[in-house]
Amino acid sequence: GNRVRINAQLIDAGDGSHNVVYEAFKFGRHTMSVTLNGAHISGSPFDVMVSPAGTHAFSSSCSGKGTFSGTAGVQNTFTIHSRDQYGNASLLGPRDSLLVSLSGDTTVDGVVSPCPGADAGTYSCTYSTTKSGMYSLFVNLVQEGVSNAVQGSPFSVLVEPNVTHGPACVFSPASGIVPGAELTATAGVPYSYIVLTRDCYGNPRRSGGDEVVVRLSGPSDVGGAVHDNRDGSYEIVFTA
């Protein structure tokens, strides 16, 4: 990896000894050389393992689709990268915690867990809501009872509806169709109705592409034309 040279400060104790003061910012194994008149003293060079400092909220970050997009009714996921103030990966301390909440039409808490096999300081978070719409995703590091947001928090998340669910789809109120009531038509007269698609949680769909088929059965079978408005609604036209 990259080699970083760290200069140390020597403080003469006045008794033939010197105190050595140095500050390292990079996590990992270092080599410390101590020389006198150009020659290493006994034991030099020394191996020094530098550990990360405590986790720092403003240096920690998030990544993944779940920070900006989700789907209603599924487990949406993103990754939290905990870092110390120098950018080193750091594990949460015994009294540290990560709190995640998704706030909008409803509020739900996220579930945070370490990522098995991943680098230190990597945590997975999942959240789920059955209500589509815009949400704010809050990710906070809590230390000693003090809560601070990580980089970028709160995030703006658009939770999209789930797939279209036929039994949840309805006619537009403007169509004048009353569920369960008999529909009357006049022979030779064209009729137009709007169908609004929904997912299984009742969320309005916002895109088209579904296969919608209309057929009038009776003394004669009549097929209808379907126009996809590409906004989750479909215009049905047929002539009795």
PDB file of C-alpha atoms in Angstrom:
ATOM      1  CA  GLY A   1       0.000   0.000   0.000  1.00  0.00           C
ATOM      2  CA  ASN A   2       0.962   3.661   0.109  1.00  0.00           C
ATOM      3  CA  ARG A   3       3.762   4.508   2.515  1.00  0.00           C
ATOM      4  CA  VAL A   4       3.239   7.501   4.794  1.00  0.00           C
ATOM      5  CA  ARG A   5       6.141   9.050   6.681  1.00  0.00           C
ATOM      6  CA  ILE A   6       5.316  10.396  10.142  1.00  0.00           C
ATOM      7  CA  ASN A   7       7.731  12.721  11.872  1.00  0.00           C
ATOM      8  CA  ALA A   8       8.039  12.331  15.628  1.00  0.00           C
ATOM      9  CA  GLN A   9       8.836  14.926  18.246  1.00  0.00           C
ATOM     10  CA  LEU A  10      11.661  14.216  20.664  1.00  0.00           C
ATOM     11  CA  ILE A  11      11.492  15.728  24.153  1.00  0.00           C
ATOM     12  CA  ASP A  12      14.711  15.589  26.188  1.00  0.00           C
ATOM     13  CA  ALA A  13      13.828  14.462  29.714  1.00  0.00           C
ATOM     14  CA  GLY A  14      17.185  15.775  30.975  1.00  0.00           C
ATOM     15  CA  ASP A  15      18.207  12.447  32.454  1.00  0.00           C
ATOM     16  CA  GLY A  16      19.643  10.780  29.369  1.00  0.00           C
ATOM     17  CA  SER A  17      16.248   9.684  28.111  1.00  0.00           C
ATOM     18  CA  HIS A  18      13.916  11.175  25.505  1.00  0.00           C
ATOM     19  CA  ASN A  19      10.159  11.056  25.222  1.00  0.00           C
ATOM     20  CA  VAL A  20       8.915  10.361  21.707  1.00  0.00           C
ATOM     21  CA  VAL A  21       5.614  11.909  20.638  1.00  0.00           C
ATOM     22  CA  TYR A  22       3.967  11.068  17.305  1.00  0.00           C
ATOM     23  CA  GLU A  23       0.470  11.100  15.845  1.00  0.00           C
ATOM     24  CA  ALA A  24      -0.749   8.594  13.258  1.00  0.00           C
ATOM     25  CA  PHE A  25      -3.968   8.993  11.303  1.00  0.00           C
ATOM     26  CA  LYS A  26      -4.017   5.876   9.130  1.00  0.00           C
ATOM     27  CA  PHE A  27      -5.348   2.593  10.514  1.00  0.00           C
ATOM     28  CA  GLY A  28      -3.069  -0.421  10.066  1.00  0.00           C
ATOM     29  CA  ARG A  29       0.369  -1.815  10.830  1.00  0.00           C
ATOM     30  CA  HIS A  30       3.224   0.695  10.861  1.00  0.00           C
ATOM     31  CA  THR A  31       6.978   0.456  11.295  1.00  0.00           C
ATOM     32  CA  MET A  32       8.659   2.872  13.693  1.00  0.00           C
ATOM     33  CA  SER A  33      12.388   3.391  13.380  1.00  0.00           C
ATOM     34  CA  VAL A  34      14.443   4.951  16.164  1.00  0.00           C
ATOM     35  CA  THR A  35      18.030   5.777  15.296  1.00  0.00           C
ATOM     36  CA  LEU A  36      20.940   7.373  17.132  1.00  0.00           C
ATOM     37  CA  ASN A  37      23.654   8.939  14.997  1.00  0.00           C
ATOM     38  CA  GLY A  38      22.264   7.071  11.998  1.00  0.00           C
ATOM     39  CA  ALA A  39      22.172   3.621  13.636  1.00  0.00           C
ATOM     40  CA  HIS A  40      19.071   1.815  14.921  1.00  0.00           C
ATOM     41  CA  ILE A  41      18.806   1.487  18.680  1.00  0.00           C
ATOM     42  CA  SER A  42      18.138  -1.959  20.127  1.00  0.00           C
ATOM     43  CA  GLY A  43      14.817  -3.386  18.874  1.00  0.00           C
ATOM     44  CA  SER A  44      14.393  -0.811  16.121  1.00  0.00           C
ATOM     45  CA  PRO A  45      12.489  -0.846  13.836  1.00  0.00           C
ATOM     46  CA  PHE A  46       9.385  -1.525  15.944  1.00  0.00           C
ATOM     47  CA  ASP A  47       6.003  -2.804  14.731  1.00  0.00           C
ATOM     48  CA  VAL A  48       3.169  -0.467  15.695  1.00  0.00           C
ATOM     49  CA  MET A  49      -0.490  -1.329  15.134  1.00  0.00           C
ATOM     50  CA  VAL A  50      -2.624   1.806  14.822  1.00  0.00           C
ATOM     51  CA  SER A  51      -6.300   1.241  15.612  1.00  0.00           C
ATOM     52  CA  PRO A  52      -9.175   3.385  14.299  1.00  0.00           C
ATOM     53  CA  ALA A  53     -10.447   6.214  16.471  1.00  0.00           C
ATOM     54  CA  GLY A  54     -14.069   6.242  17.631  1.00  0.00           C
ATOM     55  CA  THR A  55     -16.813   6.272  15.027  1.00  0.00           C
ATOM     56  CA  HIS A  56     -17.566   9.772  13.739  1.00  0.00           C
ATOM     57  CA  ALA A  57     -21.057  10.536  12.416  1.00  0.00           C
ATOM     58  CA  PHE A  58     -20.063  13.225   9.909  1.00  0.00           C
ATOM     59  CA  SER A  59     -17.362  10.964   8.421  1.00  0.00           C
ATOM     60  CA  SER A  60     -19.700   7.965   8.105  1.00  0.00           C
ATOM     61  CA  SER A  61     -21.784   7.493   4.978  1.00  0.00           C
ATOM     62  CA  CYS A  62     -24.435   5.378   3.238  1.00  0.00           C
ATOM     63  CA  SER A  63     -24.663   3.755  -0.177  1.00  0.00           C
ATOM     64  CA  GLY A  64     -27.118   1.644  -2.142  1.00  0.00           C
ATOM     65  CA  LYS A  65     -30.441   1.935  -3.938  1.00  0.00           C
ATOM     66  CA  GLY A  66     -32.386   2.028  -0.679  1.00  0.00           C
ATOM     67  CA  THR A  67     -31.085   5.546   0.018  1.00  0.00           C
ATOM     68  CA  PHE A  68     -33.132   6.975  -2.866  1.00  0.00           C
ATOM     69  CA  SER A  69     -35.608   4.357  -4.082  1.00  0.00           C
ATOM     70  CA  GLY A  70     -37.785   1.578  -2.680  1.00  0.00           C
ATOM     71  CA  THR A  71     -40.773  -0.635  -3.453  1.00  0.00           C
ATOM     72  CA  ALA A  72     -43.891  -0.932  -1.305  1.00  0.00           C
ATOM     73  CA  GLY A  73     -44.160  -4.173   0.665  1.00  0.00           C
ATOM     74  CA  VAL A  74     -40.597  -5.427   0.109  1.00  0.00           C
ATOM     75  CA  GLN A  75     -37.408  -5.258   2.180  1.00  0.00           C
ATOM     76  CA  ASN A  76     -35.464  -2.313   0.788  1.00  0.00           C
ATOM     77  CA  THR A  77     -31.750  -2.378   1.590  1.00  0.00           C
ATOM     78  CA  PHE A  78     -28.777  -0.030   1.787  1.00  0.00           C
ATOM     79  CA  THR A  79     -25.322  -0.068   3.381  1.00  0.00           C
ATOM     80  CA  ILE A  80     -23.916   2.098   6.175  1.00  0.00           C
ATOM     81  CA  HIS A  81     -20.143   2.680   6.278  1.00  0.00           C
ATOM     82  CA  SER A  82     -18.988   3.733   9.760  1.00  0.00           C
ATOM     83  CA  ARG A  83     -15.747   5.739   9.808  1.00  0.00           C
ATOM     84  CA  ASP A  84     -13.623   7.601  12.301  1.00  0.00           C
ATOM     85  CA  GLN A  85     -12.861  11.292  11.761  1.00  0.00           C
ATOM     86  CA  TYR A  86      -9.808  10.391   9.671  1.00  0.00           C
ATOM     87  CA  GLY A  87     -11.764   8.193   7.257  1.00  0.00           C
ATOM     88  CA  ASN A  88     -10.688   4.846   8.719  1.00  0.00           C
ATOM     89  CA  ALA A  89     -13.261   2.051   8.849  1.00  0.00           C
ATOM     90  CA  SER A  90     -14.331   1.711  12.469  1.00  0.00           C
ATOM     91  CA  LEU A  91     -16.566  -0.655  14.387  1.00  0.00           C
ATOM     92  CA  LEU A  92     -19.303   0.772  16.568  1.00  0.00           C
ATOM     93  CA  GLY A  93     -18.301   1.102  20.198  1.00  0.00           C
ATOM     94  CA  PRO A  94     -20.143  -0.836  22.927  1.00  0.00           C
ATOM     95  CA  ARG A  95     -22.286   2.227  23.686  1.00  0.00           C
ATOM     96  CA  ASP A  96     -22.757   3.326  20.053  1.00  0.00           C
ATOM     97  CA  SER A  97     -25.845   2.605  17.972  1.00  0.00           C
ATOM     98  CA  LEU A  98     -27.192   3.377  14.517  1.00  0.00           C
ATOM     99  CA  LEU A  99     -30.808   4.521  14.366  1.00  0.00           C
ATOM    100  CA  VAL A 100     -32.677   4.476  11.044  1.00  0.00           C
ATOM    101  CA  SER A 101     -36.206   5.702  10.386  1.00  0.00           C
ATOM    102  CA  LEU A 102     -38.267   6.266   7.245  1.00  0.00           C
ATOM    103  CA  SER A 103     -40.715   9.138   7.645  1.00  0.00           C
ATOM    104  CA  GLY A 104     -43.534  10.190   5.331  1.00  0.00           C
ATOM    105  CA  ASP A 105     -47.221   9.247   5.187  1.00  0.00           C
ATOM    106  CA  THR A 106     -46.192   6.600   7.705  1.00  0.00           C
ATOM    107  CA  THR A 107     -43.070   6.171   9.843  1.00  0.00           C
ATOM    108  CA  VAL A 108     -41.148   2.909  10.091  1.00  0.00           C
ATOM    109  CA  ASP A 109     -37.858   1.982  11.750  1.00  0.00           C
ATOM    110  CA  GLY A 110     -35.017   0.352   9.867  1.00  0.00           C
ATOM    111  CA  VAL A 111     -33.184  -2.770  11.045  1.00  0.00           C
ATOM    112  CA  VAL A 112     -29.386  -2.466  11.183  1.00  0.00           C
ATOM    113  CA  SER A 113     -27.036  -5.468  11.298  1.00  0.00           C
ATOM    114  CA  PRO A 114     -23.349  -6.153  10.554  1.00  0.00           C
ATOM    115  CA  CYS A 115     -22.557  -7.420   7.048  1.00  0.00           C
ATOM    116  CA  PRO A 116     -21.045 -10.928   7.378  1.00  0.00           C
ATOM    117  CA  GLY A 117     -17.791 -11.221   5.460  1.00  0.00           C
ATOM    118  CA  ALA A 118     -17.678  -7.515   4.621  1.00  0.00           C
ATOM    119  CA  ASP A 119     -15.038  -5.003   5.633  1.00  0.00           C
ATOM    120  CA  ALA A 120     -15.043  -3.737   9.204  1.00  0.00           C
ATOM    121  CA  GLY A 121     -17.440  -0.882   9.786  1.00  0.00           C
ATOM    122  CA  THR A 122     -19.919  -2.100   7.159  1.00  0.00           C
ATOM    123  CA  TYR A 123     -23.540  -2.462   8.229  1.00  0.00           C
ATOM    124  CA  SER A 124     -26.639  -3.486   6.308  1.00  0.00           C
ATOM    125  CA  CYS A 125     -29.973  -1.762   6.867  1.00  0.00           C
ATOM    126  CA  THR A 126     -33.429  -2.852   5.703  1.00  0.00           C
ATOM    127  CA  TYR A 127     -36.787  -1.113   5.910  1.00  0.00           C
ATOM    128  CA  SER A 128     -40.256  -1.805   4.554  1.00  0.00           C
ATOM    129  CA  THR A 129     -43.499   0.134   4.161  1.00  0.00           C
ATOM    130  CA  THR A 130     -46.708  -0.771   2.320  1.00  0.00           C
ATOM    131  CA  LYS A 131     -47.489   2.871   1.483  1.00  0.00           C
ATOM    132  CA  SER A 132     -45.947   4.357  -1.664  1.00  0.00           C
ATOM    133  CA  GLY A 133     -44.838   7.987  -1.900  1.00  0.00           C
ATOM    134  CA  MET A 134     -41.984  10.336  -0.981  1.00  0.00           C
ATOM    135  CA  TYR A 135     -40.195   9.739   2.305  1.00  0.00           C
ATOM    136  CA  SER A 136     -37.284  11.120   4.303  1.00  0.00           C
ATOM    137  CA  LEU A 137     -34.739   8.497   5.399  1.00  0.00           C
ATOM    138  CA  PHE A 138     -32.943   9.450   8.616  1.00  0.00           C
ATOM    139  CA  VAL A 139     -29.668   7.698   9.545  1.00  0.00           C
ATOM    140  CA  ASN A 140     -28.189   8.773  12.892  1.00  0.00           C
ATOM    141  CA  LEU A 141     -25.253   7.690  15.011  1.00  0.00           C
ATOM    142  CA  VAL A 142     -26.039   7.781  18.732  1.00  0.00           C
ATOM    143  CA  GLN A 143     -23.131   8.085  21.167  1.00  0.00           C
ATOM    144  CA  GLU A 144     -23.490   8.751  24.891  1.00  0.00           C
ATOM    145  CA  GLY A 145     -27.109   9.696  24.300  1.00  0.00           C
ATOM    146  CA  VAL A 146     -26.231  12.283  21.634  1.00  0.00           C
ATOM    147  CA  SER A 147     -27.617  11.694  18.134  1.00  0.00           C
ATOM    148  CA  ASN A 148     -25.904  13.044  14.990  1.00  0.00           C
ATOM    149  CA  ALA A 149     -26.785  12.494  11.357  1.00  0.00           C
ATOM    150  CA  VAL A 150     -24.332  10.705   9.055  1.00  0.00           C
ATOM    151  CA  GLN A 151     -23.269  12.275   5.756  1.00  0.00           C
ATOM    152  CA  GLY A 152     -26.245  12.995   3.475  1.00  0.00           C
ATOM    153  CA  SER A 153     -28.948  12.264   6.054  1.00  0.00           C
ATOM    154  CA  PRO A 154     -31.839  12.725   5.716  1.00  0.00           C
ATOM    155  CA  PHE A 155     -32.101  11.141   2.268  1.00  0.00           C
ATOM    156  CA  SER A 156     -35.082  11.643  -0.059  1.00  0.00           C
ATOM    157  CA  VAL A 157     -36.575   8.247  -0.958  1.00  0.00           C
ATOM    158  CA  LEU A 158     -39.301   7.549  -3.509  1.00  0.00           C
ATOM    159  CA  VAL A 159     -41.153   4.351  -2.588  1.00  0.00           C
ATOM    160  CA  GLU A 160     -42.786   3.007  -5.742  1.00  0.00           C
ATOM    161  CA  PRO A 161     -45.992   0.917  -5.781  1.00  0.00           C
ATOM    162  CA  ASN A 162     -45.688  -2.855  -6.044  1.00  0.00           C
ATOM    163  CA  VAL A 163     -46.844  -4.735  -9.156  1.00  0.00           C
ATOM    164  CA  THR A 164     -50.403  -4.340 -10.392  1.00  0.00           C
ATOM    165  CA  HIS A 165     -52.966  -6.448  -8.541  1.00  0.00           C
ATOM    166  CA  GLY A 166     -56.150  -7.083 -10.546  1.00  0.00           C
ATOM    167  CA  PRO A 167     -58.651  -7.341  -7.654  1.00  0.00           C
ATOM    168  CA  ALA A 168     -57.460  -3.948  -6.332  1.00  0.00           C
ATOM    169  CA  CYS A 169     -58.011  -2.101  -9.629  1.00  0.00           C
ATOM    170  CA  VAL A 170     -61.054   0.162  -9.911  1.00  0.00           C
ATOM    171  CA  PHE A 171     -63.041   2.186 -12.425  1.00  0.00           C
ATOM    172  CA  SER A 172     -62.478   5.929 -12.264  1.00  0.00           C
ATOM    173  CA  PRO A 173     -65.309   7.674 -10.375  1.00  0.00           C
ATOM    174  CA  ALA A 174     -65.704   9.841 -13.484  1.00  0.00           C
ATOM    175  CA  SER A 175     -66.794   6.718 -15.374  1.00  0.00           C
ATOM    176  CA  GLY A 176     -70.010   6.633 -13.353  1.00  0.00           C
ATOM    177  CA  ILE A 177     -69.778   2.896 -12.706  1.00  0.00           C
ATOM    178  CA  VAL A 178     -70.995   1.743  -9.299  1.00  0.00           C
ATOM    179  CA  PRO A 179     -69.323  -1.502  -8.138  1.00  0.00           C
ATOM    180  CA  GLY A 180     -71.868  -4.330  -8.017  1.00  0.00           C
ATOM    181  CA  ALA A 181     -74.520  -2.366  -9.911  1.00  0.00           C
ATOM    182  CA  GLU A 182     -75.868  -3.401 -13.315  1.00  0.00           C
ATOM    183  CA  LEU A 183     -74.315  -1.558 -16.247  1.00  0.00           C
ATOM    184  CA  THR A 184     -76.734  -0.503 -19.002  1.00  0.00           C
ATOM    185  CA  ALA A 185     -75.781   0.114 -22.608  1.00  0.00           C
ATOM    186  CA  THR A 186     -77.540   0.883 -25.888  1.00  0.00           C
ATOM    187  CA  ALA A 187     -76.866  -1.144 -29.025  1.00  0.00           C
ATOM    188  CA  GLY A 188     -74.613   0.646 -31.484  1.00  0.00           C
ATOM    189  CA  VAL A 189     -73.515   3.310 -29.017  1.00  0.00           C
ATOM    190  CA  PRO A 190     -69.809   3.495 -28.123  1.00  0.00           C
ATOM    191  CA  TYR A 191     -68.901   3.636 -24.428  1.00  0.00           C
ATOM    192  CA  SER A 192     -65.678   4.769 -22.793  1.00  0.00           C
ATOM    193  CA  TYR A 193     -64.485   4.028 -19.268  1.00  0.00           C
ATOM    194  CA  ILE A 194     -61.255   4.594 -17.326  1.00  0.00           C
ATOM    195  CA  VAL A 195     -59.672   1.819 -15.253  1.00  0.00           C
ATOM    196  CA  LEU A 196     -57.276   2.850 -12.467  1.00  0.00           C
ATOM    197  CA  THR A 197     -54.693   0.225 -11.574  1.00  0.00           C
ATOM    198  CA  ARG A 198     -53.554  -0.468  -8.008  1.00  0.00           C
ATOM    199  CA  ASP A 199     -51.053  -2.727  -6.298  1.00  0.00           C
ATOM    200  CA  CYS A 200     -52.098  -5.241  -3.624  1.00  0.00           C
ATOM    201  CA  TYR A 201     -51.768  -2.556  -0.938  1.00  0.00           C
ATOM    202  CA  GLY A 202     -54.102  -0.155  -2.748  1.00  0.00           C
ATOM    203  CA  ASN A 203     -51.340   2.168  -3.958  1.00  0.00           C
ATOM    204  CA  PRO A 204     -52.068   3.807  -7.333  1.00  0.00           C
ATOM    205  CA  ARG A 205     -49.785   2.574 -10.073  1.00  0.00           C
ATOM    206  CA  ARG A 206     -47.895   5.341 -11.867  1.00  0.00           C
ATOM    207  CA  SER A 207     -46.861   3.545 -15.049  1.00  0.00           C
ATOM    208  CA  GLY A 208     -48.420   1.437 -17.784  1.00  0.00           C
ATOM    209  CA  GLY A 209     -47.456  -1.776 -19.529  1.00  0.00           C
ATOM    210  CA  ASP A 210     -50.094  -4.079 -18.026  1.00  0.00           C
ATOM    211  CA  GLU A 211     -52.150  -6.433 -20.179  1.00  0.00           C
ATOM    212  CA  VAL A 212     -55.746  -5.209 -19.898  1.00  0.00           C
ATOM    213  CA  VAL A 213     -58.437  -7.152 -21.796  1.00  0.00           C
ATOM    214  CA  VAL A 214     -62.121  -6.178 -22.058  1.00  0.00           C
ATOM    215  CA  ARG A 215     -64.871  -8.413 -23.441  1.00  0.00           C
ATOM    216  CA  LEU A 216     -68.653  -8.040 -23.401  1.00  0.00           C
ATOM    217  CA  SER A 217     -70.280 -11.489 -23.312  1.00  0.00           C
ATOM    218  CA  GLY A 218     -73.954 -12.229 -23.985  1.00  0.00           C
ATOM    219  CA  PRO A 219     -76.061 -12.802 -27.087  1.00  0.00           C
ATOM    220  CA  SER A 220     -72.905 -11.845 -28.913  1.00  0.00           C
ATOM    221  CA  ASP A 221     -69.321 -11.482 -27.738  1.00  0.00           C
ATOM    222  CA  VAL A 222     -67.883  -8.005 -28.188  1.00  0.00           C
ATOM    223  CA  GLY A 223     -64.251  -7.085 -27.708  1.00  0.00           C
ATOM    224  CA  GLY A 224     -63.196  -3.628 -26.651  1.00  0.00           C
ATOM    225  CA  ALA A 225     -60.231  -1.421 -27.422  1.00  0.00           C
ATOM    226  CA  VAL A 226     -57.814  -0.567 -24.604  1.00  0.00           C
ATOM    227  CA  HIS A 227     -55.608   2.522 -24.598  1.00  0.00           C
ATOM    228  CA  ASP A 228     -52.665   2.590 -22.187  1.00  0.00           C
ATOM    229  CA  ASN A 229     -52.293   6.131 -20.814  1.00  0.00           C
ATOM    230  CA  ARG A 230     -48.870   5.204 -19.381  1.00  0.00           C
ATOM    231  CA  ASP A 231     -49.784   6.717 -16.009  1.00  0.00           C
ATOM    232  CA  GLY A 232     -51.405   3.680 -14.402  1.00  0.00           C
ATOM    233  CA  SER A 233     -54.787   4.313 -16.058  1.00  0.00           C
ATOM    234  CA  TYR A 234     -56.367   2.638 -19.105  1.00  0.00           C
ATOM    235  CA  GLU A 235     -59.203   3.836 -21.317  1.00  0.00           C
ATOM    236  CA  ILE A 236     -61.605   1.089 -22.339  1.00  0.00           C
ATOM    237  CA  VAL A 237     -63.800   1.689 -25.413  1.00  0.00           C
ATOM    238  CA  PHE A 238     -66.450  -0.725 -26.729  1.00  0.00           C
ATOM    239  CA  THR A 239     -69.656  -0.654 -28.705  1.00  0.00           C
ATOM    240  CA  ALA A 240     -72.529  -2.876 -27.536  1.00  0.00           C
TER     241      ALA A 240
END
